[in-house]
mmCIF file of C-alpha atoms and ligand atoms in Angstrom:
data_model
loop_
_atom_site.group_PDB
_atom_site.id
_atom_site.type_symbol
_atom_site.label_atom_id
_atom_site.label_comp_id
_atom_site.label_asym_id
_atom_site.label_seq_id
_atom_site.Cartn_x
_atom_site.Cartn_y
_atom_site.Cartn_z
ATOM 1 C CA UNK A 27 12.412 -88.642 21.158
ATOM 2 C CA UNK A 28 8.776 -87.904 19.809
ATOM 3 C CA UNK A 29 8.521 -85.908 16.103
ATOM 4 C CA UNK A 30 5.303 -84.457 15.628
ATOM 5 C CA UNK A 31 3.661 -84.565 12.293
ATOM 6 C CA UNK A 32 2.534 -81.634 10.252
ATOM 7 C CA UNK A 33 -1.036 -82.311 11.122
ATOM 8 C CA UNK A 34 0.208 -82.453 14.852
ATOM 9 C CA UNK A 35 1.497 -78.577 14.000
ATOM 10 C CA UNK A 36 -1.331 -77.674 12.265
ATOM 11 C CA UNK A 37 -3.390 -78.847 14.977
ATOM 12 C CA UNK A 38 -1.460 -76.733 17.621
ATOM 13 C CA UNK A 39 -1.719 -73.706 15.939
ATOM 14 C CA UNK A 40 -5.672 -74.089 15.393
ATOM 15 C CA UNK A 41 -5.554 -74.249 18.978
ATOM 16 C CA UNK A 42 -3.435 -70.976 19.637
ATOM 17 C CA UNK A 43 -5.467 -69.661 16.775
ATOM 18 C CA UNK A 44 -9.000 -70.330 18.241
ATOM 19 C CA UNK A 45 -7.871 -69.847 21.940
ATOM 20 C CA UNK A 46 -9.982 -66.821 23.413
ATOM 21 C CA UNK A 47 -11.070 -64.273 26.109
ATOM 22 C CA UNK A 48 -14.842 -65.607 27.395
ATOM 23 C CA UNK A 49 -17.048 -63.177 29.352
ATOM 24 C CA UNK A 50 -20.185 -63.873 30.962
ATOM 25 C CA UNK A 51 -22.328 -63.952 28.090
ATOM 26 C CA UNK A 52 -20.924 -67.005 26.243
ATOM 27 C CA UNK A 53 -20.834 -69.327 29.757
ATOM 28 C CA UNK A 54 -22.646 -72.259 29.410
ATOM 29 C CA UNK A 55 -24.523 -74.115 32.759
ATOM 30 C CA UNK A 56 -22.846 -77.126 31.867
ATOM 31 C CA UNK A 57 -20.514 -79.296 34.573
ATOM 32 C CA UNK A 58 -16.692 -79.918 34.155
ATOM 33 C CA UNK A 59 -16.010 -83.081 35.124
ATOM 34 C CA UNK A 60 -13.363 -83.627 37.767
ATOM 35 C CA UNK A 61 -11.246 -85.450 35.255
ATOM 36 C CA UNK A 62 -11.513 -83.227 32.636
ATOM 37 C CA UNK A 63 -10.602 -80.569 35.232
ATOM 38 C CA UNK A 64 -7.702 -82.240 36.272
ATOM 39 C CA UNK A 65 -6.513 -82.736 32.546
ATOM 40 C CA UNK A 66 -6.211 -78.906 32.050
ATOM 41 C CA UNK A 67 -4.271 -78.472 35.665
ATOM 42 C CA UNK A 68 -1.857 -81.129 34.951
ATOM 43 C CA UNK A 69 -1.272 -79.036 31.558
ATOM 44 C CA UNK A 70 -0.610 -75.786 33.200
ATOM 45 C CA UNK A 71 2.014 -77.862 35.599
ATOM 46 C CA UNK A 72 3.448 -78.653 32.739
ATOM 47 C CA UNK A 73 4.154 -75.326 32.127
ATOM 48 C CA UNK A 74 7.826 -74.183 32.710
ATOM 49 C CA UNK A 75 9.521 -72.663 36.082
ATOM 50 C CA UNK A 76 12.088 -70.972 36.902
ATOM 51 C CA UNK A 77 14.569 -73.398 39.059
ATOM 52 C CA UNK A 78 11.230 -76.174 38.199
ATOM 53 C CA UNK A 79 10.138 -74.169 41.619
ATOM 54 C CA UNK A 80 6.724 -75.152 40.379
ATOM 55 C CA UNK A 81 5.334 -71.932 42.033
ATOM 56 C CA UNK A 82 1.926 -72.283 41.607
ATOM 57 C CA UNK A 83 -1.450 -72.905 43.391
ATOM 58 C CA UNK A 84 -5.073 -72.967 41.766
ATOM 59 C CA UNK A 85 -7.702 -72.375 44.085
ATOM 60 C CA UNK A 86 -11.222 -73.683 42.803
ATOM 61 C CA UNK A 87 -13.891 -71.400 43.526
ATOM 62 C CA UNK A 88 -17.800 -72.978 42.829
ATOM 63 C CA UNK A 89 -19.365 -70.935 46.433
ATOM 64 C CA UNK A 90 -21.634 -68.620 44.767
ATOM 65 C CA UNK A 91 -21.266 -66.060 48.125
ATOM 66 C CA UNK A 92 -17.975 -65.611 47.723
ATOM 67 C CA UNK A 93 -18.029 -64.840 44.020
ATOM 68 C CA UNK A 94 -20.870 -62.851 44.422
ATOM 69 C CA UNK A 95 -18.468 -60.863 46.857
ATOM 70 C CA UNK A 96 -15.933 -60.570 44.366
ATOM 71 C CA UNK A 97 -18.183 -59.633 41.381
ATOM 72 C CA UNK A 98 -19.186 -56.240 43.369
ATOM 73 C CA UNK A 99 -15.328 -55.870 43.606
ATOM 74 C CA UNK A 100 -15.390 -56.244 39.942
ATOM 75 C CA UNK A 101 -18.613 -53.562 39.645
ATOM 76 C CA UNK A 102 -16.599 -51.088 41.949
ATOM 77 C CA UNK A 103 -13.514 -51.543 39.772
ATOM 78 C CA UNK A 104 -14.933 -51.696 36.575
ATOM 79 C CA UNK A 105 -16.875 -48.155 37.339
ATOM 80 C CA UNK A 106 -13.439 -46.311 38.335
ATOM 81 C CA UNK A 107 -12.246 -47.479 35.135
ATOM 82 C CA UNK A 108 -14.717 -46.234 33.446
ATOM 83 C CA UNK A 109 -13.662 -42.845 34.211
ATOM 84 C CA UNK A 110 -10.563 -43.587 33.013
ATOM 85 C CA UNK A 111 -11.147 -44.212 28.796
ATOM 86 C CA UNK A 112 -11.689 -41.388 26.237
ATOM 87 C CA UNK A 113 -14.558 -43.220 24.682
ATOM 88 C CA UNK A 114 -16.683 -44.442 27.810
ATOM 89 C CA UNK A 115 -19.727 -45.247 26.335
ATOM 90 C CA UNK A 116 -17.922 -47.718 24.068
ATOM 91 C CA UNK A 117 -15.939 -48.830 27.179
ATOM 92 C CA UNK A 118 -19.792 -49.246 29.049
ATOM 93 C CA UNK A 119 -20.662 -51.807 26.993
ATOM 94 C CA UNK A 120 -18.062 -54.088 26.931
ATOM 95 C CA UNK A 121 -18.951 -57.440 28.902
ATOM 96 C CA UNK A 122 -15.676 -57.861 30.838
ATOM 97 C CA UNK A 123 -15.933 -60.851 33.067
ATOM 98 C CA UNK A 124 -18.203 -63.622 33.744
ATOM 99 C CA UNK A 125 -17.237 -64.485 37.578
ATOM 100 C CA UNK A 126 -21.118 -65.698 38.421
ATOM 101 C CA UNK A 127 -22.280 -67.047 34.826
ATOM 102 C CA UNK A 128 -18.930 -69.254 34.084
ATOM 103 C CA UNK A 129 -19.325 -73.060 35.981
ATOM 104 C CA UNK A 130 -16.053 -72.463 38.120
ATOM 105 C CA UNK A 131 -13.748 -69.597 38.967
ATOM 106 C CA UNK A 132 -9.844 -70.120 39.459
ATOM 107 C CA UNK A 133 -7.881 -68.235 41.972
ATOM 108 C CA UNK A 134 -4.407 -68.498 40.176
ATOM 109 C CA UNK A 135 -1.697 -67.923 43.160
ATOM 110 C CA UNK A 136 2.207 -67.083 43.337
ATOM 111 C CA UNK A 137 3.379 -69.376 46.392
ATOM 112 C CA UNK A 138 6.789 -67.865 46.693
ATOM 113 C CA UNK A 139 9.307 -70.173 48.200
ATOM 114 C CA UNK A 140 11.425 -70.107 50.959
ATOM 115 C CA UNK A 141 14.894 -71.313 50.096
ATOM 116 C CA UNK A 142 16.809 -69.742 46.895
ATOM 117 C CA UNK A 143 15.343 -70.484 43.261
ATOM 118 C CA UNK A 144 18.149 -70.962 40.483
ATOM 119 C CA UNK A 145 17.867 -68.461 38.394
ATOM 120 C CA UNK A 146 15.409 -66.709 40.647
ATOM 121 C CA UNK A 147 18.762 -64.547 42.097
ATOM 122 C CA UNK A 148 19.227 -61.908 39.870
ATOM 123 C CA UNK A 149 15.392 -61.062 38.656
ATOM 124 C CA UNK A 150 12.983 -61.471 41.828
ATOM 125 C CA UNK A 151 9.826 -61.626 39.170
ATOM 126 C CA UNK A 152 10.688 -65.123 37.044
ATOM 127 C CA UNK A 153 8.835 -67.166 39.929
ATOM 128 C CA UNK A 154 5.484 -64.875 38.810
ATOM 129 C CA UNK A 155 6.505 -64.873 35.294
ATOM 130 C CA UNK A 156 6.428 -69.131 35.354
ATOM 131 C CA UNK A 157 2.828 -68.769 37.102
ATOM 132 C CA UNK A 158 1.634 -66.809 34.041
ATOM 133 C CA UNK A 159 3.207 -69.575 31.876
ATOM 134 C CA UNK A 160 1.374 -72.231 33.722
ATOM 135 C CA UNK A 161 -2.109 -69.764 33.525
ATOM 136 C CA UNK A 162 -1.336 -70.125 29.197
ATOM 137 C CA UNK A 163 -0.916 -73.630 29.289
ATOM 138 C CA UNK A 164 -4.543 -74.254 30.929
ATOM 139 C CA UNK A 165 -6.460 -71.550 28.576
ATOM 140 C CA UNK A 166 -4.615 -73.636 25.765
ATOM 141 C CA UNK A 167 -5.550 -76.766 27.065
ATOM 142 C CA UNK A 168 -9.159 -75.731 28.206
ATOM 143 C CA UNK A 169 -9.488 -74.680 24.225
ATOM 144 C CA UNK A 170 -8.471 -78.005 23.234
ATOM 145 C CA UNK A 171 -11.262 -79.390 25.237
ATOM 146 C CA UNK A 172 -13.898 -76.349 24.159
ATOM 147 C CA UNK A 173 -13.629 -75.164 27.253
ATOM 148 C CA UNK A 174 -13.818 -71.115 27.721
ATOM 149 C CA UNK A 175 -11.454 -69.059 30.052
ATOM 150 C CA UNK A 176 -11.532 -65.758 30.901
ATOM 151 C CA UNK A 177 -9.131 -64.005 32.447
ATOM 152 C CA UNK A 178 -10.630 -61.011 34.970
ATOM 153 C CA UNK A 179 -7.866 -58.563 36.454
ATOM 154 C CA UNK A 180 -10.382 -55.536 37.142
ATOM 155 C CA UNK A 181 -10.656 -56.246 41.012
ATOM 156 C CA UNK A 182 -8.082 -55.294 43.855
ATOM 157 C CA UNK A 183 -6.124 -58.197 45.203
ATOM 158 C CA UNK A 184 -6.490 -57.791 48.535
ATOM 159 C CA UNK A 185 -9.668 -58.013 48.458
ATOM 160 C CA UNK A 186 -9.608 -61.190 46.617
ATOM 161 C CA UNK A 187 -7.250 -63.057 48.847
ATOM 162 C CA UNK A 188 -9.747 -61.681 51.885
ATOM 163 C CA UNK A 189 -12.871 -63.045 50.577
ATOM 164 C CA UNK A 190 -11.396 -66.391 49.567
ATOM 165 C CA UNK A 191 -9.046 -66.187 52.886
ATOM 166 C CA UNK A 192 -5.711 -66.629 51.139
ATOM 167 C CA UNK A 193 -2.416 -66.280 53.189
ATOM 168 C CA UNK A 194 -0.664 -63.405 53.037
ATOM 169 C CA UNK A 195 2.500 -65.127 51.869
ATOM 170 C CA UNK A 196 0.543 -65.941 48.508
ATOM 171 C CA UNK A 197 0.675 -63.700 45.548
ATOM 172 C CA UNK A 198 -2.496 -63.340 43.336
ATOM 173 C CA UNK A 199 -1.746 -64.083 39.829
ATOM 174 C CA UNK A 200 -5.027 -64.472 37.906
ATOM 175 C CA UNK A 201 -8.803 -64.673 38.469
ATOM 176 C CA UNK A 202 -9.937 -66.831 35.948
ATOM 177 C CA UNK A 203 -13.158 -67.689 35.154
ATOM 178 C CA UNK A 204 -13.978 -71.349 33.339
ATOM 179 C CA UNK A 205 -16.378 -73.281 31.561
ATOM 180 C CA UNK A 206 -18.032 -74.378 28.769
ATOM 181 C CA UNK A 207 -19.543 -71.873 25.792
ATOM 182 C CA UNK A 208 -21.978 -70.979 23.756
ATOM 183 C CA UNK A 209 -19.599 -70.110 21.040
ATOM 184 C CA UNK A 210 -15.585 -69.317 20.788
ATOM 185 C CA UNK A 211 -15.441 -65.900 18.510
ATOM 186 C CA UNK A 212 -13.297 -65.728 15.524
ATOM 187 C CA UNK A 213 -11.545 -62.984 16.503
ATOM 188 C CA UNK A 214 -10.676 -60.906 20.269
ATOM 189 C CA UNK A 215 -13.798 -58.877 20.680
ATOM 190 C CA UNK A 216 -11.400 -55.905 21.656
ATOM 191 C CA UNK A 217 -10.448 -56.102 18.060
ATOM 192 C CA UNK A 218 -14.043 -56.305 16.523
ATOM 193 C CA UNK A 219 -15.054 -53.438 18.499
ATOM 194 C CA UNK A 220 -11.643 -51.899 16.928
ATOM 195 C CA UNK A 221 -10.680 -50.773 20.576
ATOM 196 C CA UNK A 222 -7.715 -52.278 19.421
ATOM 197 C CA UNK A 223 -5.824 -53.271 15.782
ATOM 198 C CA UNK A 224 -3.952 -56.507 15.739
ATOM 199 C CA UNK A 225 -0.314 -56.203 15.544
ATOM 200 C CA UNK A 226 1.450 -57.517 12.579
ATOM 201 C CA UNK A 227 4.990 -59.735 12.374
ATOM 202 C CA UNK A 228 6.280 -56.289 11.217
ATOM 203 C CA UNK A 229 5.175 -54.250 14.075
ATOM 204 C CA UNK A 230 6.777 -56.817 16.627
ATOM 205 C CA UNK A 231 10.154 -57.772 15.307
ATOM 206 C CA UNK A 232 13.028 -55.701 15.744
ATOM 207 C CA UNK A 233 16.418 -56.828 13.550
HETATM 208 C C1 FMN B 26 -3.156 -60.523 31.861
HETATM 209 C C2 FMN B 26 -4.507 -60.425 31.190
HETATM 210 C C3 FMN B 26 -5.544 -59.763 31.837
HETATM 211 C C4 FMN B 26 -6.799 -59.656 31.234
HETATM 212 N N1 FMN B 26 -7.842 -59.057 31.890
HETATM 213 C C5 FMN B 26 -9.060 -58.996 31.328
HETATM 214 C C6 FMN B 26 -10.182 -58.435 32.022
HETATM 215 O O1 FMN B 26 -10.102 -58.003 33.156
HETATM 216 N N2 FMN B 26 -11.377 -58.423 31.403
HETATM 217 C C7 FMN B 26 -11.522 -58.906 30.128
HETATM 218 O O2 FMN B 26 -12.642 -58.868 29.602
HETATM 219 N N3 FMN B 26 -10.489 -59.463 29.453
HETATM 220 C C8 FMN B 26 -9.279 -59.515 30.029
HETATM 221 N N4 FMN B 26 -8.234 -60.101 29.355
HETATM 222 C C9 FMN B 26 -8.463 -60.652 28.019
HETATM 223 C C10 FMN B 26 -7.957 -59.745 26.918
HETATM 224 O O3 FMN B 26 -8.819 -58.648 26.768
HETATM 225 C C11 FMN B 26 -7.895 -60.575 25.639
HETATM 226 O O4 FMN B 26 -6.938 -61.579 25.816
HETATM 227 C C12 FMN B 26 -7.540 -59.755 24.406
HETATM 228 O O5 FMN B 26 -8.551 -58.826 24.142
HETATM 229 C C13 FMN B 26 -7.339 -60.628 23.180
HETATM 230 O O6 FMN B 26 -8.473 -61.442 22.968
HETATM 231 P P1 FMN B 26 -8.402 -63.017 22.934
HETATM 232 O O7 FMN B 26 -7.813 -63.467 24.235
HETATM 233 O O8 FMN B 26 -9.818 -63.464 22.756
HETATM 234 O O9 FMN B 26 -7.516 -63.391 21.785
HETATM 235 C C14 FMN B 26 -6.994 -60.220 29.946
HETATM 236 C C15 FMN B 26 -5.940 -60.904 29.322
HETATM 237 C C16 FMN B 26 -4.719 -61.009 29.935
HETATM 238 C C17 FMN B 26 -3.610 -61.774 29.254
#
């Protein structure tokens, strides 16, 4: 059985700690190697399943057409959301994806399976919920090897799957966008901008 160290702790929780959210204007122009690639999807399939059903697909997106396609998806979503917030012009400036200026985008899909999952029977979601595990594994790992992700959900599924011609028995889980950085921030940006206030251990734990 492996122990891990304090360092080893420390050094996990620097990553949780520094993980972030990169948009468009911290992408770098700079390759991921294959390998290196490959190192941060064999973390996320280390990520746990319900059943190990393993329900997960990454599709790797470098066309610039198609994500052009799906960044005016993101310009049509992002400007009926708009209309939704109380303080827009706040909302108006906030850089909320980077689909064409991050090096690859990732097409995170839900490949449901079909013979019965244990532990899949009672709660039909836990097969999604292990994909999203899998997606925090990889934006872990990617830190680890300064390596932003972004995670864009302002753009309509089907559209998604139709530009990038994904079968209709896939589910779409995340569209992530990846690559190196200018800089990782200290903090979320949502929290500098005080859209938001961090939640404290108090505010979380119910006894
Ligand atoms: C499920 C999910 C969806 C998200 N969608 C978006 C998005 O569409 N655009 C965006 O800019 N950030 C998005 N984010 C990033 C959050 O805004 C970010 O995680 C949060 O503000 C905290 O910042 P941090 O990740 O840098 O700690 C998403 C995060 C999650 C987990």
């Amino acid at each position: 059985m492996k122990e891990f160290s304090s360092d080893d702790i420390t050094c996990l929780e620097d990553i949780i700690e520094a993980r972030r959210d990169v948009r468009g204007n911290k992408f770098l122009d700079k390759k991921i190697d294959d390998e290196i690639l490959d190192k941060l999807l064999k973390a996320a399939s280390n990520a746990p399943s319900v059943g190990f059903s393993q329900p997960w697909k990454f599709v790797i997106i470098k066309n610039s057409k198609k994500r052009d396609e799906i960044y005016q998806d993101f310009v049509k979503e992002n400007e009926k959301a708009k209309k939704i917030f109380k303080d827009k012009e706040l909302y108006s400036k906030l850089k909320l994806e980077g689909i064409k200026e991050s090096y690859l985008n990732i097409a995170v899909l839900y490949e449901k399976s079909d013979k019965e999952i244990l532990g899949q029977t009672s709660q039909k979601k836990m097969g999604e919920y292990s994909v999203v595990c899998a997606i925090q594994n990889f934006w872990l790992m990617a830190r680890a090897y300064n390596i932003g992700v972004g995670w864009v959900s302002i753009l309509k599924p089907k559209r998604v799957k139709k530009i990038l011609n994904i079968e209709k028995k896939h589910k779409l889980i995340a569209y992530l966008t990846v690559g190196y950085v200018s800089e990782f921030l200290d903090e979320p940006e949502l929290l500098t901008l005080e859209w938001e206030k961090r939640k404290t251990l108090q505010d979380i734990k119910v006894i």
